[in-house]
Amino acid sequence: MFKHVIVKTPGRSYVNGLTTSDLGAPDYETLLEQHAAYVEALKACGVSVTHLPASEEFPDSTFVEDTAVLTQEFAIVTNPGADSRNGEIKEMELVLKDFYKRLYSIKAPGTLDGGDVLQADDHFYIGISDRTNEEGARQFKEIAEAEGYQATIVPLQKFFHLKTGIAYLGNNLMVVAGEFIDHPDFEKYDKLTVPAEDEYSANCILVNDYVIIPKGYEETKRKMNQAGYQTIELEMSEFQKQDGGLSCLSLRF
Ligand code: CIR
């Protein structure tokens, strides 16, 4: 069970953040509404929320997931691979000191974004991407193994972050899209497969009794409901415009 989450309000500078999408400029008022709905959905899942104020100097800092990886026992502060985002970890480290005694960090020349780390029970999968390099992944694996977890490094072919295309729903069930559908590293799991046109819905989060998914993906929702999961749907358009998904907007622990 998750008891806490950390989220961060997007600032006005959000519209100048990093993106590879051609979906147009985000609308700030709509963005704030969508963020507020996200926070309400998390509260409905029964967690307490640490809500950080906006930081205009870091346009992408609402995507808090990239700054840390949290478990019930320890936290790893990352070393984000994008220069404009790297300073986001300072605030997060201070926040995490209030919650964790065992606090690790990824050190240069290693880089790692939290979006590249997926936890499935006692196993971490670490993507190597444009943001996470081999050294960052190696450091993460070493820390995770020393803490008694298994860890597998997964070089990405196309996805931006590992969790852009995969999510774990417990009960041995992986939501998979694109290059992860037939990936040997995920062979042992049952699969909920997301087709290419619905790929954005592969980034979803299990928070206690609910799976939060982006709105507008009926087939993904149907498959989840059929598998026995209750779903909460959220409009995510303004986050998608900046390459962000549901998991990126919170740290859950
Ligand atoms: C970035 O490029 O860093 C942000 N615009 C999007 C980050 C999304 N984070 C994630 O997938 N974990």
JSON list of C-alpha atoms in Angstrom, two decimals, residues 1 4 25 28 35 42 67 80 88 102 118 124 172 175 181 191 213 221 246:
[
{"chain": "A", "resi": 1, "resn": "MET", "atom": "CA", "xyz": [0.00, 0.00, 0.00]},
{"chain": "A", "resi": 4, "resn": "HIS", "atom": "CA", "xyz": [2.24, 9.14, 0.69]},
{"chain": "A", "resi": 25, "resn": "ALA", "atom": "CA", "xyz": [1.73, 24.77, -26.73]},
{"chain": "A", "resi": 28, "resn": "TYR", "atom": "CA", "xyz": [-1.57, 27.01, -18.47]},
{"chain": "A", "resi": 35, "resn": "HIS", "atom": "CA", "xyz": [-2.95, 18.89, -12.19]},
{"chain": "A", "resi": 42, "resn": "LEU", "atom": "CA", "xyz": [-4.50, 10.45, -5.68]},
{"chain": "A", "resi": 67, "resn": "THR", "atom": "CA", "xyz": [14.13, 13.26, -9.50]},
{"chain": "A", "resi": 80, "resn": "PRO", "atom": "CA", "xyz": [18.62, 13.77, -14.27]},
{"chain": "A", "resi": 88, "resn": "GLU", "atom": "CA", "xyz": [15.46, 19.90, -9.56]},
{"chain": "A", "resi": 102, "resn": "ARG", "atom": "CA", "xyz": [18.57, 5.68, 3.98]},
{"chain": "A", "resi": 118, "resn": "LEU", "atom": "CA", "xyz": [10.19, 0.45, -13.03]},
{"chain": "A", "resi": 124, "resn": "PHE", "atom": "CA", "xyz": [13.84, -3.11, -10.59]},
{"chain": "A", "resi": 172, "resn": "ASN", "atom": "CA", "xyz": [2.47, -10.51, -12.08]},
{"chain": "A", "resi": 175, "resn": "VAL", "atom": "CA", "xyz": [0.98, -3.34, -19.13]},
{"chain": "A", "resi": 181, "resn": "ILE", "atom": "CA", "xyz": [5.38, -6.46, -25.98]},
{"chain": "A", "resi": 191, "resn": "LYS", "atom": "CA", "xyz": [0.73, -9.09, -20.26]},
{"chain": "A", "resi": 213, "resn": "ILE", "atom": "CA", "xyz": [-5.15, 5.92, -16.59]},
{"chain": "A", "resi": 221, "resn": "LYS", "atom": "CA", "xyz": [-9.74, 0.69, -19.66]},
{"chain": "A", "resi": 246, "resn": "LEU", "atom": "CA", "xyz": [0.65, 9.93, -15.40]}
]
